[in-house]
């Protein structure tokens, strides 16, 4: 007696066999470069630097992130910040979006450009952290269940490296490790180094 195999069943068997063959050809290990990236990515995003708080989760923003610029803000500075946010938005792939807010009530991030003395009355808790050191900027944020909910940034001057670095902290990043900070090459030095970089490195853009 001849047994007939339905056409659709035969097709499923062929497809399954093809997928198994593809899996057999897949690489079994990551490259040294990929492993190095993952190690540094975890170091920065989990805040493992000795100068960072440390964390058990990778904290991130979800959706729109409105930022209010306060203090000694010129039109030129506002435009430079807008350009910076636009560049960062081009690197995001998870729906987060940085934008300027017209007023403080609509903002989730409050940036203040001014002196340490002005922070004493505005944010006493931050002032207690910066008053004993030689800081050019500082950032604090609040989070819950792995999601960043709000943030505060103080910058002492209107130069972009300090804004870029402190905004990086608001995005959830801690300081980068020494191998990513010892090289002065513009494509190699991370903007999350304590000694500030002038632009985003290859690692920064990928992160």
XYZ file of N, CA and C in Angstrom:
621
model
N 0.855 -1.191 0.000
C 0.000 0.000 0.000
C 0.896 1.248 0.000
N 0.661 2.237 -0.893
C 1.469 3.450 -0.989
C 0.943 4.490 0.005
N 1.873 5.099 0.759
C 1.504 6.150 1.725
C 1.781 7.504 1.092
N 0.779 8.384 1.055
C 0.924 9.717 0.470
C 1.233 10.732 1.574
N 2.285 11.516 1.362
C 2.639 12.565 2.330
C 2.042 13.870 1.849
N 1.196 14.510 2.637
C 0.602 15.785 2.212
C 1.688 16.788 1.840
N 1.395 17.617 0.841
C 2.388 18.572 0.332
C 2.830 19.553 1.408
N 1.870 20.038 2.232
C 2.243 21.044 3.240
C 3.165 20.459 4.290
N 2.989 19.167 4.637
C 3.851 18.523 5.621
C 5.271 18.380 5.076
N 5.375 18.031 3.795
C 6.673 17.920 3.150
C 7.386 19.266 3.134
N 6.628 20.317 2.895
C 7.205 21.666 2.881
C 7.753 22.045 4.250
N 7.015 21.741 5.309
C 7.446 22.041 6.666
C 8.741 21.309 6.998
N 8.821 20.045 6.591
C 10.022 19.259 6.858
C 11.240 19.839 6.149
N 11.056 20.291 4.924
C 12.157 20.877 4.160
C 12.626 22.183 4.798
N 11.664 23.027 5.196
C 12.015 24.305 5.824
C 12.750 24.081 7.133
N 12.272 23.132 7.943
C 12.916 22.845 9.216
C 14.339 22.366 9.011
N 14.527 21.532 8.037
C 15.855 21.014 7.753
C 16.786 22.154 7.329
N 16.272 23.070 6.540
C 17.073 24.195 6.077
C 17.489 25.079 7.250
N 16.583 25.330 8.186
C 16.914 26.174 9.342
C 17.975 25.523 10.211
N 17.905 24.207 10.389
C 18.905 23.513 11.178
C 20.291 23.666 10.570
N 20.377 23.597 9.254
C 21.668 23.741 8.585
C 22.245 25.131 8.796
N 21.372 26.165 8.777
C 21.849 27.528 8.981
C 22.411 27.701 10.384
N 21.756 27.094 11.382
C 22.234 27.204 12.752
C 23.614 26.567 12.909
N 23.847 25.483 12.188
C 25.131 24.802 12.291
C 26.279 25.665 11.778
N 25.971 26.613 10.897
C 26.999 27.473 10.336
C 27.208 28.757 11.126
N 26.402 28.984 12.173
C 26.484 30.223 12.954
C 27.746 30.218 13.817
N 28.368 31.391 14.030
C 29.567 31.445 14.895
C 29.208 31.089 16.328
N 30.123 30.380 17.001
C 29.858 29.897 18.352
C 30.300 30.892 19.422
N 31.218 31.802 19.085
C 31.718 32.741 20.081
C 31.766 34.155 19.505
N 31.744 35.141 20.404
C 31.906 36.532 20.006
C 33.386 36.834 19.802
N 33.661 37.833 18.996
C 35.051 38.237 18.778
C 35.575 38.953 20.018
N 36.894 39.104 20.093
C 37.504 39.811 21.225
C 37.014 41.253 21.278
N 36.839 41.877 20.112
C 36.355 43.256 20.051
C 34.927 43.365 20.575
N 34.076 42.397 20.208
C 32.693 42.404 20.693
C 32.635 42.185 22.202
N 33.451 41.291 22.714
C 33.478 41.032 24.154
C 33.965 42.263 24.916
N 34.956 42.964 24.354
C 35.460 44.184 24.981
C 34.377 45.258 25.027
N 33.613 45.383 23.932
C 32.529 46.370 23.907
C 31.491 46.060 24.985
N 31.093 44.794 25.088
C 30.078 44.399 26.080
C 30.569 44.695 27.495
N 31.846 44.396 27.753
C 32.397 44.636 29.086
C 32.364 46.125 29.448
N 32.778 46.966 28.495
C 32.767 48.408 28.770
C 31.349 48.956 28.821
N 30.475 48.430 27.970
C 29.070 48.859 27.974
C 28.450 48.600 29.346
N 28.699 47.426 29.902
C 28.161 47.109 31.230
C 28.794 47.999 32.300
N 30.089 48.265 32.166
C 30.796 49.121 33.128
C 30.177 50.513 33.177
N 29.866 51.070 32.001
C 29.325 52.433 31.929
C 27.847 52.469 32.280
N 27.062 51.550 31.739
C 25.614 51.629 31.941
C 25.168 51.126 33.310
N 25.981 50.285 33.953
C 25.657 49.841 35.307
C 26.397 50.678 36.358
N 27.081 51.749 35.902
C 27.742 52.679 36.822
C 28.746 51.979 37.741
N 29.645 51.202 37.158
C 30.621 50.443 37.939
C 31.877 51.239 38.286
N 32.010 52.447 37.757
C 33.180 53.262 38.076
C 33.225 53.554 39.577
N 34.431 53.638 40.166
C 34.537 53.985 41.593
C 33.919 55.337 41.921
N 33.815 56.223 40.913
C 33.221 57.540 41.150
C 31.718 57.549 40.875
N 31.157 56.384 40.574
C 29.715 56.281 40.313
C 29.036 55.492 41.417
N 27.722 55.485 41.389
C 26.946 54.895 42.476
C 26.851 53.382 42.390
N 26.984 52.822 41.189
C 26.780 51.387 41.012
C 25.299 51.071 40.922
N 24.953 50.088 40.128
C 23.539 49.756 39.972
C 23.337 48.298 39.613
N 22.147 47.794 39.875
C 21.823 46.403 39.560
C 21.062 46.283 38.249
N 20.660 47.414 37.676
C 19.940 47.406 36.395
C 20.479 48.525 35.512
N 20.248 48.397 34.223
C 20.591 49.423 33.244
C 19.396 50.359 33.152
N 19.518 51.549 33.738
C 18.386 52.478 33.806
C 18.326 53.351 32.555
N 17.114 53.522 32.000
C 16.962 54.235 30.735
C 15.705 55.096 30.758
N 15.692 56.081 29.860
C 14.491 56.868 29.615
C 13.570 56.115 28.670
N 12.286 56.426 28.741
C 11.312 55.897 27.795
C 10.548 57.071 27.201
N 10.556 57.184 25.881
C 9.771 58.215 25.217
C 10.420 59.585 25.237
N 9.586 60.620 25.284
C 10.028 62.012 25.189
C 10.734 62.458 26.466
N 11.864 63.186 26.300
C 12.621 63.713 27.430
C 12.732 65.233 27.265
N 11.776 66.012 27.779
C 11.837 67.476 27.650
C 12.812 68.083 28.662
N 13.677 68.987 28.172
C 14.728 69.593 28.992
C 14.521 71.100 29.036
N 14.499 71.671 30.240
C 14.349 73.117 30.397
C 15.700 73.742 30.714
N 16.094 74.740 29.920
C 17.351 75.456 30.133
C 17.097 76.681 30.998
N 17.851 76.787 32.090
C 17.623 77.835 33.075
C 18.961 78.507 33.410
N 18.889 79.713 33.963
C 20.101 80.428 34.344
C 20.565 81.373 33.250
N 21.872 81.485 33.091
C 22.460 82.439 32.147
C 22.497 81.837 30.735
N 21.334 81.722 30.120
C 21.195 81.048 28.827
C 21.122 82.087 27.707
N 22.089 82.043 26.803
C 22.071 82.925 25.641
C 21.389 82.222 24.471
N 21.034 82.987 23.461
C 20.445 82.397 22.269
C 21.414 81.459 21.574
N 22.704 81.826 21.573
C 23.714 80.980 20.935
C 23.859 79.648 21.665
N 23.835 79.692 23.001
C 23.954 78.455 23.782
C 22.742 77.564 23.539
N 21.577 78.152 23.506
C 20.359 77.382 23.266
C 20.436 76.653 21.920
N 20.945 77.333 20.903
C 21.044 76.716 19.579
C 22.058 75.569 19.575
N 23.181 75.760 20.256
C 24.189 74.706 20.326
C 23.632 73.479 21.047
N 22.890 73.709 22.122
C 22.266 72.597 22.841
C 21.269 71.858 21.941
N 20.486 72.599 21.191
C 19.528 71.970 20.276
C 20.252 71.095 19.255
N 21.370 71.587 18.740
C 22.155 70.806 17.782
C 22.690 69.530 18.433
N 23.111 69.652 19.681
C 23.639 68.499 20.418
C 22.556 67.447 20.641
N 21.369 67.891 21.017
C 20.264 66.961 21.241
C 19.875 66.262 19.944
N 19.903 67.000 18.848
C 19.571 66.417 17.550
C 20.560 65.320 17.187
N 21.849 65.555 17.457
C 22.844 64.522 17.160
C 22.617 63.278 18.003
N 22.371 63.472 19.294
C 22.119 62.327 20.171
C 20.876 61.555 19.748
N 19.816 62.261 19.381
C 18.583 61.584 18.951
C 18.842 60.674 17.751
N 19.814 61.047 16.925
C 20.148 60.227 15.773
C 20.782 58.899 16.143
N 21.319 58.795 17.358
C 21.932 57.550 17.810
C 20.939 56.630 18.519
N 19.823 57.171 18.991
C 18.869 56.354 19.749
C 18.104 55.411 18.824
N 17.832 54.212 19.317
C 17.076 53.230 18.535
C 15.876 52.664 19.298
N 15.597 53.219 20.485
C 14.534 52.630 21.319
C 13.368 53.576 21.565
N 13.273 54.646 20.787
C 12.118 55.538 20.915
C 12.319 56.722 21.825
N 13.435 56.798 22.555
C 13.708 57.968 23.397
C 13.991 59.167 22.497
N 13.607 60.353 22.968
C 13.797 61.560 22.166
C 14.018 62.756 23.078
N 15.159 63.435 22.906
C 15.495 64.614 23.697
C 14.988 65.859 22.998
N 14.372 66.765 23.764
C 13.845 68.006 23.184
C 13.867 69.092 24.246
N 13.878 70.348 23.813
C 13.827 71.461 24.756
C 12.385 71.766 25.146
N 12.182 72.073 26.419
C 10.870 72.469 26.922
C 10.827 73.988 27.035
N 9.671 74.583 26.781
C 9.515 76.035 26.841
C 9.406 76.555 28.269
N 9.011 75.686 29.201
C 8.895 76.108 30.596
C 9.215 74.939 31.516
N 9.472 75.250 32.760
C 9.894 74.240 33.732
C 8.783 73.230 34.009
N 7.542 73.682 33.989
C 6.417 72.805 34.313
C 6.298 71.636 33.338
N 6.714 71.842 32.094
C 6.604 70.792 31.079
C 7.858 69.929 30.978
N 8.857 70.225 31.793
C 10.157 69.551 31.662
C 10.280 68.368 32.614
N 11.064 67.384 32.191
C 11.468 66.276 33.055
C 12.925 66.432 33.499
N 13.681 67.245 32.750
C 15.067 67.542 33.110
C 15.219 69.056 33.233
N 15.801 69.502 34.346
C 16.022 70.920 34.610
C 17.522 71.172 34.581
N 17.992 71.948 33.622
C 19.402 72.332 33.544
C 19.564 73.763 34.016
N 20.575 73.988 34.860
C 20.868 75.343 35.317
C 22.317 75.677 34.997
N 22.525 76.783 34.289
C 23.850 77.296 33.963
C 24.140 78.487 34.866
N 25.131 78.329 35.745
C 25.450 79.405 36.676
C 26.529 78.983 37.650
N 26.673 79.732 38.734
C 27.730 79.486 39.715
C 27.267 78.496 40.784
N 28.234 77.973 41.554
C 27.904 77.073 42.652
C 26.992 77.765 43.666
N 27.233 79.057 43.918
C 26.446 79.778 44.916
C 24.970 79.819 44.545
N 24.685 79.900 43.262
C 23.288 79.917 42.826
C 22.601 78.577 43.069
N 23.378 77.503 43.099
C 22.821 76.164 43.333
C 22.468 75.967 44.807
N 23.128 76.713 45.684
C 22.882 76.533 47.117
C 21.414 76.709 47.470
N 20.766 77.712 46.896
C 19.347 77.937 47.178
C 18.433 77.106 46.291
N 18.877 76.847 45.049
C 18.034 76.107 44.104
C 17.952 74.631 44.463
N 19.114 74.002 44.656
C 19.179 72.566 44.963
C 20.165 72.337 46.111
N 19.733 72.519 47.353
C 20.645 72.361 48.494
C 21.299 70.986 48.562
N 20.583 69.947 48.160
C 21.163 68.605 48.216
C 22.338 68.474 47.248
N 22.201 69.044 46.048
C 23.312 69.012 45.090
C 24.442 69.909 45.565
N 24.115 71.054 46.139
C 25.143 71.982 46.614
C 26.031 71.320 47.664
N 25.442 70.489 48.508
C 26.241 69.811 49.535
C 27.258 68.858 48.918
N 27.000 68.396 47.695
C 27.920 67.494 47.002
C 29.011 68.255 46.248
N 28.684 69.430 45.735
C 29.641 70.154 44.894
C 30.454 71.197 45.660
N 30.001 71.600 46.840
C 30.636 72.723 47.539
C 32.040 72.388 48.023
N 32.314 71.106 48.251
C 33.629 70.725 48.784
C 34.624 70.362 47.687
N 34.212 70.393 46.424
C 35.099 69.987 45.341
C 35.286 71.069 44.298
N 36.053 70.722 43.267
C 36.310 71.639 42.159
C 35.538 71.162 40.927
N 34.227 71.205 41.005
C 33.386 70.685 39.930
C 33.073 71.758 38.890
N 32.988 71.332 37.632
C 32.522 72.180 36.546
C 31.062 71.891 36.210
N 30.561 70.781 36.724
C 29.178 70.403 36.475
C 28.806 69.204 37.329
N 27.507 68.963 37.442
C 27.029 67.832 38.241
C 25.643 67.454 37.741
N 25.288 66.180 37.918
C 23.977 65.716 37.457
C 23.413 64.698 38.441
N 22.116 64.769 38.660
C 21.393 63.817 39.494
C 20.104 63.437 38.783
N 19.689 62.185 38.930
C 18.398 61.789 38.350
C 17.661 60.831 39.271
N 16.340 60.770 39.086
C 15.507 59.852 39.827
C 14.999 58.754 38.908
N 14.899 57.533 39.441
C 14.483 56.401 38.614
C 13.672 55.416 39.433
N 12.941 54.559 38.716
C 12.184 53.496 39.350
C 11.937 52.371 38.368
N 12.141 51.145 38.803
C 11.912 49.950 37.966
C 12.703 50.013 36.660
N 13.919 50.535 36.728
C 14.772 50.578 35.557
C 14.516 51.738 34.618
N 13.517 52.579 34.923
C 13.194 53.717 34.060
C 13.619 55.014 34.735
N 14.355 55.861 34.004
C 14.710 57.187 34.512
C 13.497 58.097 34.374
N 13.170 58.819 35.436
C 11.925 59.586 35.488
C 12.143 61.098 35.444
N 13.262 61.575 35.978
C 13.518 63.014 36.017
C 15.005 63.250 36.243
N 15.457 64.474 35.986
C 16.865 64.751 36.182
C 17.145 66.224 36.406
N 18.312 66.502 37.020
C 18.779 67.873 37.236
C 20.240 67.955 36.808
N 20.569 69.000 36.090
C 21.941 69.217 35.631
C 22.377 70.618 36.033
N 23.572 70.720 36.608
C 24.202 72.015 36.819
C 25.475 72.061 35.996
N 25.659 73.131 35.225
C 26.909 73.358 34.501
C 27.405 74.759 34.840
N 28.720 74.877 35.025
C 29.322 76.140 35.450
C 29.631 77.052 34.272
N 29.848 76.452 33.074
C 30.175 77.247 31.899
C 29.349 76.769 30.709
N 29.415 77.519 29.619
C 28.573 77.208 28.465
C 29.303 76.415 27.378
N 30.411 75.766 27.735
C 31.119 74.949 26.765
C 30.451 73.582 26.627
N 30.452 73.040 25.420
C 29.722 71.811 25.141
C 30.264 70.565 25.829
N 31.586 70.391 25.984
C 32.031 69.149 26.629
C 31.401 68.891 27.994
N 31.246 69.947 28.818
C 30.666 69.725 30.143
C 29.171 69.426 30.036
N 28.466 70.112 29.136
C 27.045 69.807 28.940
C 26.883 68.378 28.453
N 27.677 67.990 27.480
C 27.597 66.653 26.888
C 27.830 65.578 27.952
N 28.838 65.798 28.796
C 29.186 64.821 29.829
C 28.082 64.699 30.876
N 27.599 65.835 31.378
C 26.567 65.783 32.414
C 25.249 65.245 31.863
N 24.938 65.566 30.622
C 23.747 64.989 30.005
C 23.899 63.473 29.902
N 25.137 63.008 29.639
C 25.380 61.564 29.613
C 25.002 60.906 30.926
N 25.304 61.570 32.052
C 24.896 61.025 33.351
C 23.372 60.964 33.458
N 22.687 61.989 32.960
C 21.225 62.005 32.999
C 20.646 60.883 32.143
N 21.374 60.471 31.117
C 20.935 59.354 30.273
C 21.182 58.011 30.947
N 21.819 58.031 32.124
C 22.024 56.798 32.876
C 23.434 56.267 32.840
N 24.378 57.002 32.247
C 25.743 56.513 32.096
C 26.623 56.961 33.255
N 27.471 56.047 33.724
C 28.508 56.393 34.682
C 29.781 56.746 33.928
N 30.895 56.848 34.640
C 32.159 57.185 34.004
C 32.757 55.979 33.282
N 33.454 56.247 32.173
C 34.111 55.201 31.405
C 35.374 54.738 32.124
N 35.873 53.574 31.751
C 37.070 53.012 32.389
C 38.339 53.615 31.779
N 39.471 53.383 32.443
C 40.743 53.987 32.030
C 41.130 53.703 30.580
N 40.992 52.479 30.075
C 41.395 52.235 28.680
C 40.645 53.109 27.669
N 39.454 53.542 28.006
C 38.673 54.385 27.102
C 38.908 55.878 27.356
N 39.763 56.191 28.339
C 40.025 57.584 28.685
C 41.492 57.977 28.528
N 42.379 56.991 28.395
C 43.807 57.284 28.322
C 44.232 57.783 26.954
N 43.450 57.476 25.928
C 43.816 57.867 24.566
C 43.130 59.172 24.196
N 43.883 60.097 23.611
C 43.332 61.405 23.256
C 42.753 61.445 21.848
N 42.775 60.319 21.134
C 42.226 60.298 19.785
C 40.743 60.614 19.790
N 40.265 61.497 18.916
C 38.860 61.913 18.938
C 37.878 60.770 18.700
N 38.333 59.708 18.039
C 37.447 58.575 17.783
C 37.536 57.516 18.877
N 38.413 57.715 19.844
C 38.675 56.670 20.836
C 38.346 57.087 22.265
N 38.415 58.358 22.576
C 38.199 58.831 23.947
C 36.714 59.035 24.202
N 36.172 58.388 25.246
C 34.735 58.466 25.533
C 34.363 59.810 26.155
N 33.171 60.292 25.825
C 32.681 61.525 26.446
C 32.275 61.312 27.896
N 32.273 60.055 28.347
C 31.963 59.769 29.742
C 33.232 59.621 30.589
N 34.374 60.096 30.079
C 35.593 60.177 30.881
C 35.508 61.402 31.792
N 36.126 61.321 32.962
C 36.130 62.465 33.876
C 36.859 63.651 33.260
N 37.952 63.383 32.534
C 38.618 64.436 31.763
C 37.921 64.489 30.411
N 37.283 65.593 30.124
C 36.249 65.656 29.094
C 36.771 65.487 27.674
N 35.980 64.825 26.853
C 36.271 64.657 25.426
C 35.532 65.728 24.635
N 36.056 66.039 23.466
C 35.483 67.100 22.640
C 34.346 66.605 21.748
N 34.215 65.299 21.569
C 33.154 64.758 20.721
C 32.880 63.312 21.108
N 31.905 62.709 20.459
C 31.556 61.327 20.750
C 32.528 60.377 20.051
N 32.960 59.350 20.776
C 33.850 58.353 20.197
C 33.027 57.293 19.462
N 33.721 56.383 18.815
C 33.054 55.251 18.155
C 32.272 54.455 19.197
N 32.880 54.234 20.367
C 32.204 53.510 21.433
C 30.951 54.246 21.904
N 31.071 55.561 22.097
C 29.929 56.351 22.556
C 28.740 56.223 21.620
N 28.997 56.331 20.335
C 27.900 56.283 19.360
C 27.256 54.898 19.352
N 28.064 53.866 19.491
C 27.501 52.521 19.532
C 26.730 52.281 20.834
N 27.255 52.803 21.929
C 26.595 52.640 23.231
C 25.244 53.325 23.257
